[in-house]
Every structure is written in C-alpha cells, then in structure tokens.
Amino acid sequence: MPAPPLRLGDLQLRILEVLWEHPDAGVGAVHEALKPERDLAYTTVATMLRKMEARGLVTHREEGRSFLYRAAVAADDVNRSAGDHFVERLFEGSLADAVSHLLTTREVSRGELEQLEKLIREAKRRAK
Amino acid sequence: MPAPPLRLGDLQLRILEVLWEHPDAGVGAVHEALKPERDLAYTTVATMLRKMEARGLVTHREEGRSFLYRAAVAADDVNRSAGDHFVERLFEGSLADAVSHLLTTREVSRGELEQLEKLIREAKRRAK
DNA sequence: GACGTGTAACTACCTCGGTAGTATTACCGT
DNA sequence: ACGGTAATACTACCGAGGTAGTTACACGTC
C-alpha cells in the first residue's frame, strides 16, 4: 500500500471531488462540472487527468471512443492527509491549537458551535 | 495595504517562523535555526530570503557587512490565510465539517478534548 | 599590500501544477 | 466514401518553490 505524500494542487483536488461524486465520468463531463467555477479549455482537463493518472490519482477505462475516469484514491485519505499537513505545518501537530485558531479568527454561528460541542462529547465517549 | 494571496511554501513558512521568533536575524542565523530539520546550503537560505523580499514577505536592513531580516507579514495573517484556504478548499467553508474531520481522523487526547470544550464555551460567550 | 574568509548577488536547474495549442485518430451520418 | 466532429495524444510553455554553484566584494589580518 503505497501512501505517497498525496500533495494535491487545487485543480487536482477539484477534479477528484468531481470524480468522487460521479465515478466513470469522461473528460467532457469533468470539464462540464468544473465549468461554472473555472473556465478551462477541454484539453486542459484532459491533460490534467492524464497527469493525474501517471501519478496514480485516477484510473481510466475505455468505453467506445471515450475514456471514463475514476478516482484511485479515497476522499478520506486525501482529506486526512491535507488535515495532517495543515495541523502539522502551522501548529506543530497540536490539534487544539489549530482548532483554536480556526475558531478565533472567523465568525462562527451559534449553530456551528453547538454542533462542535456535540462532536466533542462524542469523541470523548469514544476515547473513554 | 495589499493583502496578496499569501500562499507560502513549506520552506518559506519555516523561514517566517524563525523570523517571527528572532527578528533581525541574518542569513547565517536563519540557516542555523533551520539546520536540525533541513540540511540546506547557506546560499539556499539566502536565495529564499531574497525571493521572499521580492514578494514583500520580509524586509532587510544592512548592518555592517550583513543583512538583517525581518518578517513583513504578521503570523496571524499567514495562519488565518492558511486556515481559510484549508476550510474553504476541503469543506466548502464549513468550519464544523473541517473540525469534525480533524477530530475523527486522528487520535485526540482527553486533555485536548477538554481544552477544546473550553474554547467553544468561550466562543459561545463571545458570540452571545 | 596581498590573502583568506564570510557575505551577498547572480545565475542556473529541476520539479510540479496549471494551461492550452496542435496533431492524430476514430467514429458517425449522409 | 467522405467530410465533420469529438475524442485522445503529444508537446510546449509559464510561474513558483526549492536547491545550489559561481562570482563579486569587503573586511580584517599578517
């Protein structure tokens, strides 16, 4: 199980997110899904997909004249990796510091706070 | 005061952290401080510092034959920027989702959990 | 006054993400 | 059978982070 650094750029991440939601999407479908937020050339998406396949991030299978792509890495792994990097890099691994910073530097609604409390209670029960 | 993207690489961030702790450090001092974790050539640090100055991340002042560097951006701004990027990019801006993910994908000590609870209570009081 | 040492400046590279143009291929409809 | 179209393949380019060698300079020392 190779667990390579998993260091993704923004576009690569967005592409993966599209593929997680729509497995077996073709280049055109991915391009289309990204259209609203990024006005990329069709070939740009195709190139990116090929580069990502070379890195083992996605796989493809042929379907007639088209390639259908699938993510080859799990969303959880990617997110966790990014989370680790974030906490590690800025807060020396201290989750509390990281969350503290997130909490104090932005507006958080009361609802979100309550949601967080619940989360922590659950975590405590789990850790018991 | 232009607030450029503030998108830093790992090394740049480490250098800034050194400068935040030791303002007016020379190239040698920064190099030395980074020695344990990264075995870089002296000139690599010097080059990086010059590149960062060009981007407005640091400033320098001459002191005899040496350059003394200072961070030109605040730690809070950098951290906040990174936090925003993290939450935005992976969790569509939902802080609760982000924290939830951080909490569930790693081991968190009981002490940390209690620390977090306190933080949330404070945030609630603040938000009233 | 010549010399060695440390410092900064300049230049060059490599990698990677991102972007896109051009070429090629294969299919389909008429 | 042919031409259009849509797909992939190939190639190139840019910028940025990161790395480091080479050069130039200024200083103190002998």
Coordinates of C-alpha atoms (C1' of nucleotides) in Angstrom, one line a residue:
Chain A
M1 CA 0.0 0.0 0.0
P2 CA 1.9 2.9 -1.1
A3 CA 0.8 6.0 0.7
P4 CA 2.6 8.7 -1.3
P5 CA 2.6 12.3 0.0
L6 CA -0.7 12.9 -1.6
R7 CA 0.1 16.5 -2.2
L8 CA -2.5 17.9 -4.5
G9 CA -3.0 21.2 -6.2
D10 CA -6.3 23.0 -6.1
L11 CA -7.4 21.9 -9.6
Q12 CA -6.4 18.3 -8.9
L13 CA -8.5 18.3 -5.8
R14 CA -11.5 19.7 -7.6
I15 CA -11.2 17.1 -10.3
L16 CA -11.0 14.4 -7.7
E17 CA -14.1 15.8 -6.0
V18 CA -16.0 15.6 -9.3
L19 CA -14.9 12.0 -9.7
W20 CA -15.9 11.0 -6.2
E21 CA -19.3 12.2 -6.9
H22 CA -19.6 10.9 -10.4
P23 CA -17.4 7.9 -11.0
D24 CA -16.8 6.9 -14.6
A25 CA -17.0 10.5 -15.8
G26 CA -15.5 11.3 -19.1
V27 CA -13.3 14.2 -19.8
G28 CA -16.2 16.2 -21.1
A29 CA -18.2 15.5 -18.0
V30 CA -15.5 16.7 -15.7
H31 CA -14.9 19.7 -17.9
E32 CA -18.6 20.5 -17.7
A33 CA -18.8 20.0 -14.0
L34 CA -16.0 22.5 -13.5
K35 CA -17.3 25.0 -16.0
P36 CA -19.1 27.3 -13.5
E37 CA -16.1 27.9 -11.3
R38 CA -13.2 27.5 -13.7
D39 CA -13.3 28.3 -17.4
L40 CA -10.8 25.8 -18.6
A41 CA -10.1 24.5 -22.0
Y42 CA -11.3 21.0 -22.6
T43 CA -7.8 19.9 -23.3
T44 CA -6.6 21.3 -20.0
V45 CA -8.8 18.9 -18.2
A46 CA -7.8 16.1 -20.4
T47 CA -4.1 16.9 -19.8
M48 CA -4.6 17.1 -16.1
L49 CA -6.4 13.8 -16.0
R50 CA -3.6 12.1 -17.8
K51 CA -1.0 13.6 -15.5
M52 CA -3.0 12.5 -12.5
E53 CA -3.3 9.0 -13.9
A54 CA 0.5 9.0 -14.2
R55 CA 0.7 9.8 -10.5
G56 CA -1.8 7.1 -9.6
L57 CA -4.5 9.5 -8.5
V58 CA -7.0 8.3 -11.0
T59 CA -7.5 5.4 -13.4
H60 CA -9.4 5.2 -16.6
R61 CA -11.2 2.6 -18.7
E62 CA -12.1 2.7 -22.3
E63 CA -15.7 2.9 -23.3
G64 CA -16.0 3.0 -27.0
R65 CA -14.2 6.1 -28.1
S66 CA -14.1 7.7 -24.7
F67 CA -12.1 7.4 -21.5
L68 CA -14.1 7.1 -18.3
Y69 CA -12.2 8.1 -15.3
R70 CA -12.4 7.1 -11.7
A71 CA -10.6 8.3 -8.6
A72 CA -8.0 5.9 -7.5
V73 CA -7.6 7.5 -4.0
A74 CA -10.1 7.7 -1.3
A75 CA -11.6 11.0 -0.3
D76 CA -10.9 10.3 3.3
D77 CA -7.2 9.7 2.7
V78 CA -6.9 12.9 0.8
N79 CA -8.7 14.9 3.4
R80 CA -6.8 13.4 6.2
S81 CA -3.6 14.0 4.5
A82 CA -4.5 17.6 4.0
G83 CA -5.6 17.9 7.6
D84 CA -2.4 16.4 8.8
H85 CA -0.4 18.8 6.7
F86 CA -2.3 21.7 7.9
V87 CA -2.1 20.9 11.6
E88 CA 1.5 19.8 11.4
R89 CA 2.8 22.6 9.4
L90 CA 1.2 25.5 11.3
F91 CA 0.6 24.2 14.7
E92 CA 3.3 21.7 15.3
G93 CA 0.8 18.9 15.4
S94 CA -1.4 20.4 18.1
L95 CA -4.9 19.9 17.1
A96 CA -6.2 22.1 19.9
D97 CA -4.1 25.0 18.7
A98 CA -5.3 24.5 15.2
V99 CA -8.9 24.5 16.1
S100 CA -8.4 27.3 18.5
H101 CA -7.0 29.4 15.7
L102 CA -9.8 28.5 13.4
L103 CA -12.3 29.4 16.0
T104 CA -10.9 32.7 16.9
T105 CA -10.1 34.1 13.5
R106 CA -13.5 33.8 12.0
E107 CA -17.2 34.2 12.7
V108 CA -18.8 31.0 13.9
S109 CA -22.5 30.7 14.2
R110 CA -24.1 29.5 17.4
G111 CA -25.4 26.5 15.5
E112 CA -22.0 25.5 14.4
L113 CA -20.7 25.9 17.9
E114 CA -23.3 23.6 19.2
Q115 CA -22.6 21.1 16.5
L116 CA -19.0 21.2 17.6
E117 CA -19.9 20.6 21.2
K118 CA -21.8 17.5 20.2
L119 CA -18.8 16.3 18.2
I120 CA -16.5 16.7 21.2
R121 CA -18.9 14.9 23.5
E122 CA -18.9 12.0 21.1
A123 CA -15.2 12.0 20.8
K124 CA -14.9 11.9 24.5
R125 CA -17.2 8.9 24.7
R126 CA -15.3 7.2 22.1
A127 CA -12.0 7.8 23.7
K128 CA -13.3 7.0 27.1
Chain B
M1 CA -2.1 47.5 2.2
P2 CA -2.5 44.9 -0.4
A3 CA -3.4 41.6 1.0
P4 CA -2.0 39.2 -1.6
P5 CA -2.9 35.6 -1.6
L6 CA -0.2 34.8 1.0
R7 CA 0.3 31.4 -0.4
L8 CA 3.5 30.1 1.1
G9 CA 5.5 27.1 0.5
D10 CA 6.8 25.0 3.4
L11 CA 10.3 26.4 3.5
Q12 CA 9.0 30.0 3.3
L13 CA 6.7 29.4 6.2
R14 CA 9.5 27.9 8.2
I15 CA 11.7 30.9 7.5
L16 CA 9.0 33.2 8.5
E17 CA 8.5 31.3 11.7
V18 CA 12.2 31.7 12.5
L19 CA 12.0 35.4 11.8
W20 CA 8.9 35.9 14.0
E21 CA 10.8 34.4 16.9
H22 CA 14.1 36.1 16.1
P23 CA 13.6 39.4 14.4
D24 CA 16.7 40.9 12.8
A25 CA 18.2 37.6 12.1
G26 CA 20.9 37.3 9.5
V27 CA 21.1 34.7 6.8
G28 CA 23.5 32.7 8.9
A29 CA 21.2 32.7 11.9
V30 CA 18.2 31.6 9.9
H31 CA 20.4 28.9 8.3
E32 CA 21.5 27.8 11.7
A33 CA 18.0 27.7 13.1
L34 CA 16.8 25.5 10.3
K35 CA 19.8 23.2 10.4
P36 CA 18.3 20.5 12.6
E37 CA 15.3 19.9 10.4
R38 CA 16.6 20.8 7.0
D39 CA 20.1 20.5 5.8
L40 CA 20.2 23.3 3.4
A41 CA 23.1 25.1 1.8
Y42 CA 23.7 28.5 3.2
T43 CA 23.1 30.0 -0.2
T44 CA 19.7 28.3 -0.5
V45 CA 18.5 30.2 2.5
A46 CA 20.0 33.5 1.2
T47 CA 18.3 33.0 -2.1
M48 CA 15.0 32.2 -0.5
L49 CA 15.2 35.3 1.6
R50 CA 15.9 37.4 -1.4
K51 CA 13.0 35.9 -3.3
M52 CA 10.7 36.4 -0.3
E53 CA 11.8 40.0 0.0
A54 CA 10.8 40.5 -3.7
R55 CA 7.4 39.2 -2.8
G56 CA 7.1 41.5 0.2
L57 CA 7.2 38.8 2.8
V58 CA 10.3 40.0 4.5
T59 CA 12.4 43.2 4.6
H60 CA 16.0 43.6 5.4
R61 CA 18.3 46.3 6.7
E62 CA 22.0 46.5 6.4
E63 CA 24.2 46.1 9.5
G64 CA 27.8 46.4 8.6
R65 CA 28.5 43.7 6.1
S66 CA 25.4 41.6 7.0
F67 CA 21.8 41.8 6.1
L68 CA 19.4 41.5 9.0
Y69 CA 15.9 40.2 8.0
R70 CA 12.5 40.8 9.5
A71 CA 9.2 39.3 8.7
A72 CA 7.0 41.8 6.8
V73 CA 3.8 39.9 7.3
A74 CA 2.1 39.0 10.6
A75 CA 1.9 35.5 11.8
D76 CA -1.8 35.8 12.4
D77 CA -2.4 36.9 8.8
V78 CA -0.5 34.0 7.5
N79 CA -2.1 31.5 9.7
R80 CA -5.5 32.8 9.1
S81 CA -5.0 32.7 5.4
A82 CA -3.8 29.1 5.6
G83 CA -6.8 28.3 7.7
D84 CA -9.2 29.9 5.3
H85 CA -7.7 28.0 2.5
F86 CA -7.9 24.8 4.3
V87 CA -11.5 25.1 5.3
E88 CA -12.6 26.6 2.0
R89 CA -10.9 24.2 -0.2
L90 CA -11.8 20.9 1.5
F91 CA -15.0 21.7 3.3
E92 CA -16.7 24.4 1.3
G93 CA -16.2 26.8 4.1
S94 CA -17.9 24.8 6.8
L95 CA -15.8 25.1 9.9
A96 CA -17.8 22.4 11.7
D97 CA -17.2 20.0 8.9
A98 CA -13.5 20.8 9.0
V99 CA -13.1 20.4 12.7
S100 CA -15.3 17.3 12.6
H101 CA -12.9 15.7 10.1
L102 CA -9.9 16.7 12.1
L103 CA -11.4 15.1 15.2
T104 CA -12.5 11.9 13.7
T105 CA -9.4 11.1 11.7
R106 CA -6.9 11.2 14.4
E107 CA -6.3 10.4 18.0
V108 CA -7.1 13.2 20.3
S109 CA -6.1 13.1 23.9
R110 CA -8.7 13.6 26.6
G111 CA -6.8 16.7 27.7
E112 CA -7.1 18.2 24.2
L113 CA -10.8 17.5 24.1
E114 CA -11.3 19.3 27.3
Q115 CA -9.3 22.2 26.1
L116 CA -11.5 22.3 23.0
E117 CA -14.6 22.3 25.1
K118 CA -13.4 25.3 27.0
L119 CA -12.6 27.1 23.7
I120 CA -16.1 26.5 22.5
R121 CA -17.6 27.8 25.7
E122 CA -15.6 30.9 25.3
A123 CA -16.6 31.3 21.7
K124 CA -20.2 31.0 22.7
R125 CA -19.9 33.6 25.3
R126 CA -18.2 35.9 22.9
A127 CA -20.8 35.4 20.2
K128 CA -23.6 35.6 22.7
Chain C
dG1 C1' 49.7 45.5 0.1
dA2 C1' 48.3 40.5 -0.6
dC3 C1' 45.3 37.0 1.1
dG4 C1' 41.8 34.3 3.1
dT5 C1' 37.2 34.3 4.8
dG6 C1' 32.5 35.3 5.1
dT7 C1' 28.7 37.6 3.0
dA8 C1' 25.5 38.8 -0.7
dA9 C1' 24.4 38.8 -5.8
dC10 C1' 23.6 36.5 -9.8
dT11 C1' 22.5 32.6 -12.5
dA12 C1' 21.0 28.2 -13.4
dC13 C1' 18.3 24.0 -12.7
dC14 C1' 14.7 20.8 -11.5
dT15 C1' 10.1 19.7 -10.4
dC16 C1' 5.3 20.4 -10.5
dG17 C1' 0.8 22.5 -11.0
dG18 C1' -1.6 24.6 -14.4
dT19 C1' -2.8 26.0 -19.0
dA20 C1' -3.5 25.3 -23.8
dG21 C1' -2.4 24.7 -28.9
dT22 C1' -1.8 21.3 -32.4
dA23 C1' -1.9 16.8 -34.3
dT24 C1' -4.0 12.5 -34.8
dT25 C1' -7.4 9.1 -34.7
dA26 C1' -11.9 7.0 -34.9
dC27 C1' -16.5 7.2 -35.3
dC28 C1' -20.9 8.6 -37.4
dG29 C1' -24.2 10.4 -40.6
dT30 C1' -25.3 11.4 -45.1
Chain D
dA1 C1' -16.8 7.0 -49.4
dC2 C1' -16.2 11.3 -47.4
dG3 C1' -16.2 15.0 -44.5
dG4 C1' -17.2 16.7 -40.0
dT5 C1' -16.8 16.1 -35.2
dA6 C1' -15.3 14.7 -30.9
dA7 C1' -12.1 12.3 -28.5
dT8 C1' -7.3 11.4 -27.1
dA9 C1' -2.1 12.1 -27.6
dC10 C1' 1.8 14.9 -27.8
dT11 C1' 4.2 19.0 -27.0
dA12 C1' 5.2 23.4 -25.2
dC13 C1' 5.1 27.0 -22.0
dC14 C1' 4.7 29.7 -17.8
dG15 C1' 5.3 30.6 -12.9
dA16 C1' 6.7 29.3 -8.3
dG17 C1' 9.0 26.7 -4.8
dG18 C1' 13.1 24.9 -3.8
dT19 C1' 18.1 23.9 -4.4
dA20 C1' 22.7 25.2 -5.1
dG21 C1' 27.1 26.6 -7.7
dT22 C1' 29.8 30.5 -9.1
dT23 C1' 31.1 35.2 -8.7
dA24 C1' 32.0 39.5 -6.7
dC25 C1' 33.1 42.3 -2.9
dA26 C1' 34.6 44.0 1.5
dC27 C1' 36.8 43.2 5.5
dG28 C1' 40.4 42.1 8.9
dT29 C1' 45.0 40.1 9.4
dC30 C1' 49.6 39.3 8.7

